């Protein structure tokens, strides 16, 4: 398990989150740095992302795509 920060875009805002990866970097818990309850939980299997739990922050599909790309970019730079 490892925790790391990422920044992604939601519409015109940039959001900072803390990501905790588990299950060999296949499951990701995303928590807002503001401490909001009900984190986002994403899964990545065979290169395909799925939303296990959308969390309390409502993101449009583009927001999830930006978040997934930010996680992928971080993991590529920090294997």
PDB file of N, CA and C in Angstrom:
ATOM      1  N   UNK A   1       0.848  -1.163   0.000  1.00  0.00           N
ATOM      2  CA  UNK A   1       0.000   0.000   0.000  1.00  0.00           C
ATOM      3  C   UNK A   1       0.898   1.231   0.000  1.00  0.00           C
ATOM      4  N   UNK A   2       0.501   2.231  -0.773  1.00  0.00           N
ATOM      5  CA  UNK A   2       1.280   3.455  -0.805  1.00  0.00           C
ATOM      6  C   UNK A   2       0.343   4.636  -1.011  1.00  0.00           C
ATOM      7  N   UNK A   3       0.705   5.776  -0.438  1.00  0.00           N
ATOM      8  CA  UNK A   3      -0.098   6.988  -0.535  1.00  0.00           C
ATOM      9  C   UNK A   3       0.723   8.074  -1.211  1.00  0.00           C
ATOM     10  N   UNK A   4       0.084   8.805  -2.126  1.00  0.00           N
ATOM     11  CA  UNK A   4       0.777   9.859  -2.847  1.00  0.00           C
ATOM     12  C   UNK A   4      -0.224  10.955  -3.243  1.00  0.00           C
ATOM     13  N   UNK A   5       0.282  12.183  -3.434  1.00  0.00           N
ATOM     14  CA  UNK A   5      -0.601  13.285  -3.826  1.00  0.00           C
ATOM     15  C   UNK A   5      -0.695  13.393  -5.352  1.00  0.00           C
ATOM     16  N   UNK A   6      -1.856  13.794  -5.848  1.00  0.00           N
ATOM     17  CA  UNK A   6      -2.006  14.149  -7.257  1.00  0.00           C
ATOM     18  C   UNK A   6      -2.908  15.374  -7.358  1.00  0.00           C
ATOM     19  N   UNK A   7      -2.782  16.070  -8.457  1.00  0.00           N
ATOM     20  CA  UNK A   7      -3.618  17.236  -8.765  1.00  0.00           C
ATOM     21  C   UNK A   7      -4.301  16.951 -10.089  1.00  0.00           C
ATOM     22  N   UNK A   8      -5.615  17.228 -10.149  1.00  0.00           N
ATOM     23  CA  UNK A   8      -6.356  17.021 -11.389  1.00  0.00           C
ATOM     24  C   UNK A   8      -7.368  18.141 -11.568  1.00  0.00           C
ATOM     25  N   UNK A   9      -7.949  18.207 -12.751  1.00  0.00           N
ATOM     26  CA  UNK A   9      -8.907  19.261 -13.067  1.00  0.00           C
ATOM     27  C   UNK A   9     -10.332  18.740 -12.979  1.00  0.00           C
ATOM     28  N   UNK A  10     -11.180  19.561 -12.381  1.00  0.00           N
ATOM     29  CA  UNK A  10     -12.630  19.337 -12.387  1.00  0.00           C
ATOM     30  C   UNK A  10     -13.216  20.616 -12.941  1.00  0.00           C
ATOM     31  N   UNK A  11     -13.659  20.570 -14.177  1.00  0.00           N
ATOM     32  CA  UNK A  11     -14.133  21.759 -14.886  1.00  0.00           C
ATOM     33  C   UNK A  11     -13.011  22.797 -14.889  1.00  0.00           C
ATOM     34  N   UNK A  12     -13.237  23.959 -14.293  1.00  0.00           N
ATOM     35  CA  UNK A  12     -12.208  25.004 -14.320  1.00  0.00           C
ATOM     36  C   UNK A  12     -11.365  25.042 -13.046  1.00  0.00           C
ATOM     37  N   UNK A  13     -11.576  24.085 -12.141  1.00  0.00           N
ATOM     38  CA  UNK A  13     -10.831  24.056 -10.880  1.00  0.00           C
ATOM     39  C   UNK A  13      -9.773  22.958 -10.897  1.00  0.00           C
ATOM     40  N   UNK A  14      -8.682  23.224 -10.195  1.00  0.00           N
ATOM     41  CA  UNK A  14      -7.697  22.179  -9.946  1.00  0.00           C
ATOM     42  C   UNK A  14      -7.909  21.697  -8.519  1.00  0.00           C
ATOM     43  N   UNK A  15      -7.944  20.384  -8.332  1.00  0.00           N
ATOM     44  CA  UNK A  15      -8.143  19.794  -7.012  1.00  0.00           C
ATOM     45  C   UNK A  15      -6.922  18.971  -6.624  1.00  0.00           C
ATOM     46  N   UNK A  16      -6.538  19.068  -5.357  1.00  0.00           N
ATOM     47  CA  UNK A  16      -5.466  18.245  -4.806  1.00  0.00           C
ATOM     48  C   UNK A  16      -6.103  17.119  -4.010  1.00  0.00           C
ATOM     49  N   UNK A  17      -5.614  15.914  -4.234  1.00  0.00           N
ATOM     50  CA  UNK A  17      -6.137  14.751  -3.525  1.00  0.00           C
ATOM     51  C   UNK A  17      -4.987  13.873  -3.050  1.00  0.00           C
ATOM     52  N   UNK A  18      -5.292  13.027  -2.081  1.00  0.00           N
ATOM     53  CA  UNK A  18      -4.367  11.996  -1.633  1.00  0.00           C
ATOM     54  C   UNK A  18      -4.901  10.661  -2.124  1.00  0.00           C
ATOM     55  N   UNK A  19      -4.038   9.923  -2.787  1.00  0.00           N
ATOM     56  CA  UNK A  19      -4.403   8.631  -3.363  1.00  0.00           C
ATOM     57  C   UNK A  19      -3.695   7.542  -2.586  1.00  0.00           C
ATOM     58  N   UNK A  20      -4.447   6.548  -2.156  1.00  0.00           N
ATOM     59  CA  UNK A  20      -3.867   5.373  -1.516  1.00  0.00           C
ATOM     60  C   UNK A  20      -4.122   4.189  -2.434  1.00  0.00           C
ATOM     61  N   UNK A  21      -3.036   3.570  -2.883  1.00  0.00           N
ATOM     62  CA  UNK A  21      -3.171   2.423  -3.782  1.00  0.00           C
ATOM     63  C   UNK A  21      -3.037   1.131  -2.986  1.00  0.00           C
ATOM     64  N   UNK A  22      -3.738   0.118  -3.445  1.00  0.00           N
ATOM     65  CA  UNK A  22      -3.645  -1.204  -2.824  1.00  0.00           C
ATOM     66  C   UNK A  22      -3.887  -2.253  -3.903  1.00  0.00           C
ATOM     67  N   UNK A  23      -3.829  -3.503  -3.505  1.00  0.00           N
ATOM     68  CA  UNK A  23      -4.053  -4.627  -4.439  1.00  0.00           C
ATOM     69  C   UNK A  23      -3.165  -4.513  -5.678  1.00  0.00           C
ATOM     70  N   UNK A  24      -1.853  -4.300  -5.442  1.00  0.00           N
ATOM     71  CA  UNK A  24      -0.893  -4.221  -6.549  1.00  0.00           C
ATOM     72  C   UNK A  24      -1.226  -3.097  -7.533  1.00  0.00           C
ATOM     73  N   UNK A  25      -1.585  -1.944  -6.992  1.00  0.00           N
ATOM     74  CA  UNK A  25      -1.952  -0.761  -7.800  1.00  0.00           C
ATOM     75  C   UNK A  25      -3.141  -1.048  -8.720  1.00  0.00           C
ATOM     76  N   UNK A  26      -4.119  -1.787  -8.191  1.00  0.00           N
ATOM     77  CA  UNK A  26      -5.346  -2.022  -8.945  1.00  0.00           C
ATOM     78  C   UNK A  26      -6.544  -1.360  -8.274  1.00  0.00           C
ATOM     79  N   UNK A  27      -6.395  -0.960  -7.025  1.00  0.00           N
ATOM     80  CA  UNK A  27      -7.483  -0.314  -6.302  1.00  0.00           C
ATOM     81  C   UNK A  27      -6.941   0.989  -5.717  1.00  0.00           C
ATOM     82  N   UNK A  28      -7.727   2.062  -5.847  1.00  0.00           N
ATOM     83  CA  UNK A  28      -7.276   3.377  -5.420  1.00  0.00           C
ATOM     84  C   UNK A  28      -8.363   4.074  -4.617  1.00  0.00           C
ATOM     85  N   UNK A  29      -8.000   4.510  -3.418  1.00  0.00           N
ATOM     86  CA  UNK A  29      -8.898   5.323  -2.589  1.00  0.00           C
ATOM     87  C   UNK A  29      -8.430   6.758  -2.727  1.00  0.00           C
ATOM     88  N   UNK A  30      -9.328   7.653  -3.121  1.00  0.00           N
ATOM     89  CA  UNK A  30      -8.988   9.048  -3.360  1.00  0.00           C
ATOM     90  C   UNK A  30      -9.712   9.905  -2.327  1.00  0.00           C
ATOM     91  N   UNK A  31      -8.906  10.648  -1.551  1.00  0.00           N
ATOM     92  CA  UNK A  31      -9.459  11.512  -0.508  1.00  0.00           C
ATOM     93  C   UNK A  31      -9.075  12.960  -0.787  1.00  0.00           C
ATOM     94  N   UNK A  32     -10.037  13.843  -0.657  1.00  0.00           N
ATOM     95  CA  UNK A  32      -9.763  15.262  -0.829  1.00  0.00           C
ATOM     96  C   UNK A  32      -8.895  15.745   0.328  1.00  0.00           C
ATOM     97  N   UNK A  33      -7.981  16.655   0.048  1.00  0.00           N
ATOM     98  CA  UNK A  33      -7.106  17.166   1.105  1.00  0.00           C
ATOM     99  C   UNK A  33      -7.886  18.001   2.113  1.00  0.00           C
ATOM    100  N   UNK A  34      -9.104  18.373   1.769  1.00  0.00           N
ATOM    101  CA  UNK A  34      -9.953  19.135   2.691  1.00  0.00           C
ATOM    102  C   UNK A  34     -10.614  18.237   3.729  1.00  0.00           C
ATOM    103  N   UNK A  35     -10.404  16.926   3.616  1.00  0.00           N
ATOM    104  CA  UNK A  35     -10.917  15.995   4.618  1.00  0.00           C
ATOM    105  C   UNK A  35     -12.389  15.651   4.473  1.00  0.00           C
ATOM    106  N   UNK A  36     -12.931  15.753   3.281  1.00  0.00           N
ATOM    107  CA  UNK A  36     -14.335  15.413   3.073  1.00  0.00           C
ATOM    108  C   UNK A  36     -14.566  13.926   3.342  1.00  0.00           C
ATOM    109  N   UNK A  37     -15.723  13.580   3.906  1.00  0.00           N
ATOM    110  CA  UNK A  37     -16.020  12.158   4.129  1.00  0.00           C
ATOM    111  C   UNK A  37     -16.358  11.467   2.801  1.00  0.00           C
ATOM    112  N   UNK A  38     -16.460  10.162   2.832  1.00  0.00           N
ATOM    113  CA  UNK A  38     -16.903   9.378   1.687  1.00  0.00           C
ATOM    114  C   UNK A  38     -15.954   9.512   0.496  1.00  0.00           C
ATOM    115  N   UNK A  39     -14.784   8.870   0.550  1.00  0.00           N
ATOM    116  CA  UNK A  39     -13.798   8.995  -0.527  1.00  0.00           C
ATOM    117  C   UNK A  39     -14.247   8.317  -1.822  1.00  0.00           C
ATOM    118  N   UNK A  40     -13.588   8.674  -2.896  1.00  0.00           N
ATOM    119  CA  UNK A  40     -13.780   8.024  -4.194  1.00  0.00           C
ATOM    120  C   UNK A  40     -12.939   6.746  -4.180  1.00  0.00           C
ATOM    121  N   UNK A  41     -13.480   5.665  -4.727  1.00  0.00           N
ATOM    122  CA  UNK A  41     -12.716   4.426  -4.864  1.00  0.00           C
ATOM    123  C   UNK A  41     -12.787   4.004  -6.329  1.00  0.00           C
ATOM    124  N   UNK A  42     -11.601   3.853  -6.929  1.00  0.00           N
ATOM    125  CA  UNK A  42     -11.489   3.433  -8.328  1.00  0.00           C
ATOM    126  C   UNK A  42     -10.737   2.116  -8.413  1.00  0.00           C
ATOM    127  N   UNK A  43     -11.057   1.332  -9.429  1.00  0.00           N
ATOM    128  CA  UNK A  43     -10.340   0.094  -9.726  1.00  0.00           C
ATOM    129  C   UNK A  43      -9.766   0.207 -11.127  1.00  0.00           C
ATOM    130  N   UNK A  44      -8.603  -0.406 -11.313  1.00  0.00           N
ATOM    131  CA  UNK A  44      -8.007  -0.482 -12.651  1.00  0.00           C
ATOM    132  C   UNK A  44      -7.596  -1.920 -12.900  1.00  0.00           C
ATOM    133  N   UNK A  45      -8.272  -2.552 -13.843  1.00  0.00           N
ATOM    134  CA  UNK A  45      -7.999  -3.931 -14.187  1.00  0.00           C
ATOM    135  C   UNK A  45      -7.785  -4.010 -15.694  1.00  0.00           C
ATOM    136  N   UNK A  46      -6.666  -4.609 -16.080  1.00  0.00           N
ATOM    137  CA  UNK A  46      -6.325  -4.748 -17.503  1.00  0.00           C
ATOM    138  C   UNK A  46      -6.381  -3.411 -18.236  1.00  0.00           C
ATOM    139  N   UNK A  47      -5.929  -2.349 -17.575  1.00  0.00           N
ATOM    140  CA  UNK A  47      -5.879  -1.027 -18.192  1.00  0.00           C
ATOM    141  C   UNK A  47      -7.201  -0.290 -18.246  1.00  0.00           C
ATOM    142  N   UNK A  48      -8.267  -0.881 -17.710  1.00  0.00           N
ATOM    143  CA  UNK A  48      -9.594  -0.258 -17.748  1.00  0.00           C
ATOM    144  C   UNK A  48      -9.986   0.217 -16.345  1.00  0.00           C
ATOM    145  N   UNK A  49     -10.365   1.489 -16.246  1.00  0.00           N
ATOM    146  CA  UNK A  49     -10.776   2.075 -14.975  1.00  0.00           C
ATOM    147  C   UNK A  49     -12.266   1.881 -14.751  1.00  0.00           C
ATOM    148  N   UNK A  50     -12.645   1.576 -13.507  1.00  0.00           N
ATOM    149  CA  UNK A  50     -14.051   1.520 -13.120  1.00  0.00           C
ATOM    150  C   UNK A  50     -14.218   2.254 -11.797  1.00  0.00           C
ATOM    151  N   UNK A  51     -15.385   2.806 -11.603  1.00  0.00           N
ATOM    152  CA  UNK A  51     -15.704   3.528 -10.369  1.00  0.00           C
ATOM    153  C   UNK A  51     -16.409   2.559  -9.434  1.00  0.00           C
ATOM    154  N   UNK A  52     -15.756   2.237  -8.332  1.00  0.00           N
ATOM    155  CA  UNK A  52     -16.362   1.352  -7.334  1.00  0.00           C
ATOM    156  C   UNK A  52     -17.262   2.152  -6.406  1.00  0.00           C
ATOM    157  N   UNK A  53     -16.823   3.351  -6.063  1.00  0.00           N
ATOM    158  CA  UNK A  53     -17.575   4.235  -5.168  1.00  0.00           C
ATOM    159  C   UNK A  53     -17.319   5.671  -5.637  1.00  0.00           C
ATOM    160  N   UNK A  54     -18.378   6.410  -6.016  1.00  0.00           N
ATOM    161  CA  UNK A  54     -18.167   7.753  -6.560  1.00  0.00           C
ATOM    162  C   UNK A  54     -17.795   8.813  -5.524  1.00  0.00           C
ATOM    163  N   UNK A  55     -17.992   8.538  -4.250  1.00  0.00           N
ATOM    164  CA  UNK A  55     -17.660   9.517  -3.219  1.00  0.00           C
ATOM    165  C   UNK A  55     -18.690  10.627  -3.138  1.00  0.00           C
ATOM    166  N   UNK A  56     -18.453  11.563  -2.240  1.00  0.00           N
ATOM    167  CA  UNK A  56     -19.417  12.642  -2.026  1.00  0.00           C
ATOM    168  C   UNK A  56     -19.228  13.798  -2.995  1.00  0.00           C
ATOM    169  N   UNK A  57     -18.066  13.917  -3.595  1.00  0.00           N
ATOM    170  CA  UNK A  57     -17.795  14.982  -4.569  1.00  0.00           C
ATOM    171  C   UNK A  57     -18.250  14.498  -5.935  1.00  0.00           C
ATOM    172  N   UNK A  58     -19.215  15.161  -6.525  1.00  0.00           N
ATOM    173  CA  UNK A  58     -19.753  14.730  -7.818  1.00  0.00           C
ATOM    174  C   UNK A  58     -18.855  15.219  -8.941  1.00  0.00           C
ATOM    175  N   UNK A  59     -18.248  14.275  -9.639  1.00  0.00           N
ATOM    176  CA  UNK A  59     -17.359  14.595 -10.748  1.00  0.00           C
ATOM    177  C   UNK A  59     -18.033  14.241 -12.067  1.00  0.00           C
ATOM    178  N   UNK A  60     -17.854  15.085 -13.084  1.00  0.00           N
ATOM    179  CA  UNK A  60     -18.331  14.696 -14.413  1.00  0.00           C
ATOM    180  C   UNK A  60     -17.382  13.642 -14.979  1.00  0.00           C
ATOM    181  N   UNK A  61     -17.771  12.971 -16.037  1.00  0.00           N
ATOM    182  CA  UNK A  61     -16.881  11.956 -16.628  1.00  0.00           C
ATOM    183  C   UNK A  61     -15.482  12.496 -16.945  1.00  0.00           C
ATOM    184  N   UNK A  62     -15.403  13.751 -17.373  1.00  0.00           N
ATOM    185  CA  UNK A  62     -14.100  14.344 -17.685  1.00  0.00           C
ATOM    186  C   UNK A  62     -13.249  14.481 -16.427  1.00  0.00           C
ATOM    187  N   UNK A  63     -13.885  14.735 -15.290  1.00  0.00           N
ATOM    188  CA  UNK A  63     -13.163  14.836 -14.026  1.00  0.00           C
ATOM    189  C   UNK A  63     -12.544  13.511 -13.628  1.00  0.00           C
ATOM    190  N   UNK A  64     -13.313  12.424 -13.804  1.00  0.00           N
ATOM    191  CA  UNK A  64     -12.764  11.094 -13.514  1.00  0.00           C
ATOM    192  C   UNK A  64     -11.621  10.774 -14.475  1.00  0.00           C
ATOM    193  N   UNK A  65     -11.782  11.132 -15.750  1.00  0.00           N
ATOM    194  CA  UNK A  65     -10.717  10.874 -16.732  1.00  0.00           C
ATOM    195  C   UNK A  65      -9.448  11.631 -16.351  1.00  0.00           C
ATOM    196  N   UNK A  66      -9.578  12.900 -15.936  1.00  0.00           N
ATOM    197  CA  UNK A  66      -8.411  13.675 -15.507  1.00  0.00           C
ATOM    198  C   UNK A  66      -7.760  13.051 -14.273  1.00  0.00           C
ATOM    199  N   UNK A  67      -8.582  12.595 -13.331  1.00  0.00           N
ATOM    200  CA  UNK A  67      -8.068  11.959 -12.122  1.00  0.00           C
ATOM    201  C   UNK A  67      -7.320  10.668 -12.471  1.00  0.00           C
ATOM    202  N   UNK A  68      -7.911   9.843 -13.313  1.00  0.00           N
ATOM    203  CA  UNK A  68      -7.266   8.592 -13.728  1.00  0.00           C
ATOM    204  C   UNK A  68      -5.943   8.867 -14.446  1.00  0.00           C
ATOM    205  N   UNK A  69      -5.933   9.877 -15.325  1.00  0.00           N
ATOM    206  CA  UNK A  69      -4.698  10.241 -16.022  1.00  0.00           C
ATOM    207  C   UNK A  69      -3.640  10.750 -15.053  1.00  0.00           C
ATOM    208  N   UNK A  70      -4.045  11.522 -14.041  1.00  0.00           N
ATOM    209  CA  UNK A  70      -3.094  12.036 -13.052  1.00  0.00           C
ATOM    210  C   UNK A  70      -2.475  10.885 -12.258  1.00  0.00           C
ATOM    211  N   UNK A  71      -3.278   9.897 -11.917  1.00  0.00           N
ATOM    212  CA  UNK A  71      -2.762   8.721 -11.193  1.00  0.00           C
ATOM    213  C   UNK A  71      -1.795   7.951 -12.090  1.00  0.00           C
ATOM    214  N   UNK A  72      -2.198   7.702 -13.332  1.00  0.00           N
ATOM    215  CA  UNK A  72      -1.317   6.985 -14.268  1.00  0.00           C
ATOM    216  C   UNK A  72       0.006   7.720 -14.453  1.00  0.00           C
ATOM    217  N   UNK A  73      -0.047   9.037 -14.605  1.00  0.00           N
ATOM    218  CA  UNK A  73       1.168   9.838 -14.793  1.00  0.00           C
ATOM    219  C   UNK A  73       2.073   9.739 -13.580  1.00  0.00           C
ATOM    220  N   UNK A  74       1.492   9.840 -12.386  1.00  0.00           N
ATOM    221  CA  UNK A  74       2.301   9.725 -11.166  1.00  0.00           C
ATOM    222  C   UNK A  74       2.976   8.366 -11.098  1.00  0.00           C
ATOM    223  N   UNK A  75       2.218   7.311 -11.362  1.00  0.00           N
ATOM    224  CA  UNK A  75       2.781   5.952 -11.254  1.00  0.00           C
ATOM    225  C   UNK A  75       3.867   5.693 -12.294  1.00  0.00           C
ATOM    226  N   UNK A  76       3.742   6.283 -13.473  1.00  0.00           N
ATOM    227  CA  UNK A  76       4.790   6.121 -14.498  1.00  0.00           C
ATOM    228  C   UNK A  76       6.075   6.822 -14.076  1.00  0.00           C
ATOM    229  N   UNK A  77       5.932   7.984 -13.455  1.00  0.00           N
ATOM    230  CA  UNK A  77       7.106   8.746 -13.029  1.00  0.00           C
ATOM    231  C   UNK A  77       7.724   8.204 -11.735  1.00  0.00           C
ATOM    232  N   UNK A  78       6.920   7.486 -10.935  1.00  0.00           N
ATOM    233  CA  UNK A  78       7.356   6.979  -9.634  1.00  0.00           C
ATOM    234  C   UNK A  78       7.001   5.500  -9.492  1.00  0.00           C
ATOM    235  N   UNK A  79       7.686   4.635 -10.244  1.00  0.00           N
ATOM    236  CA  UNK A  79       7.316   3.193 -10.213  1.00  0.00           C
ATOM    237  C   UNK A  79       7.527   2.541  -8.871  1.00  0.00           C
TER     238      UNK A  79
END
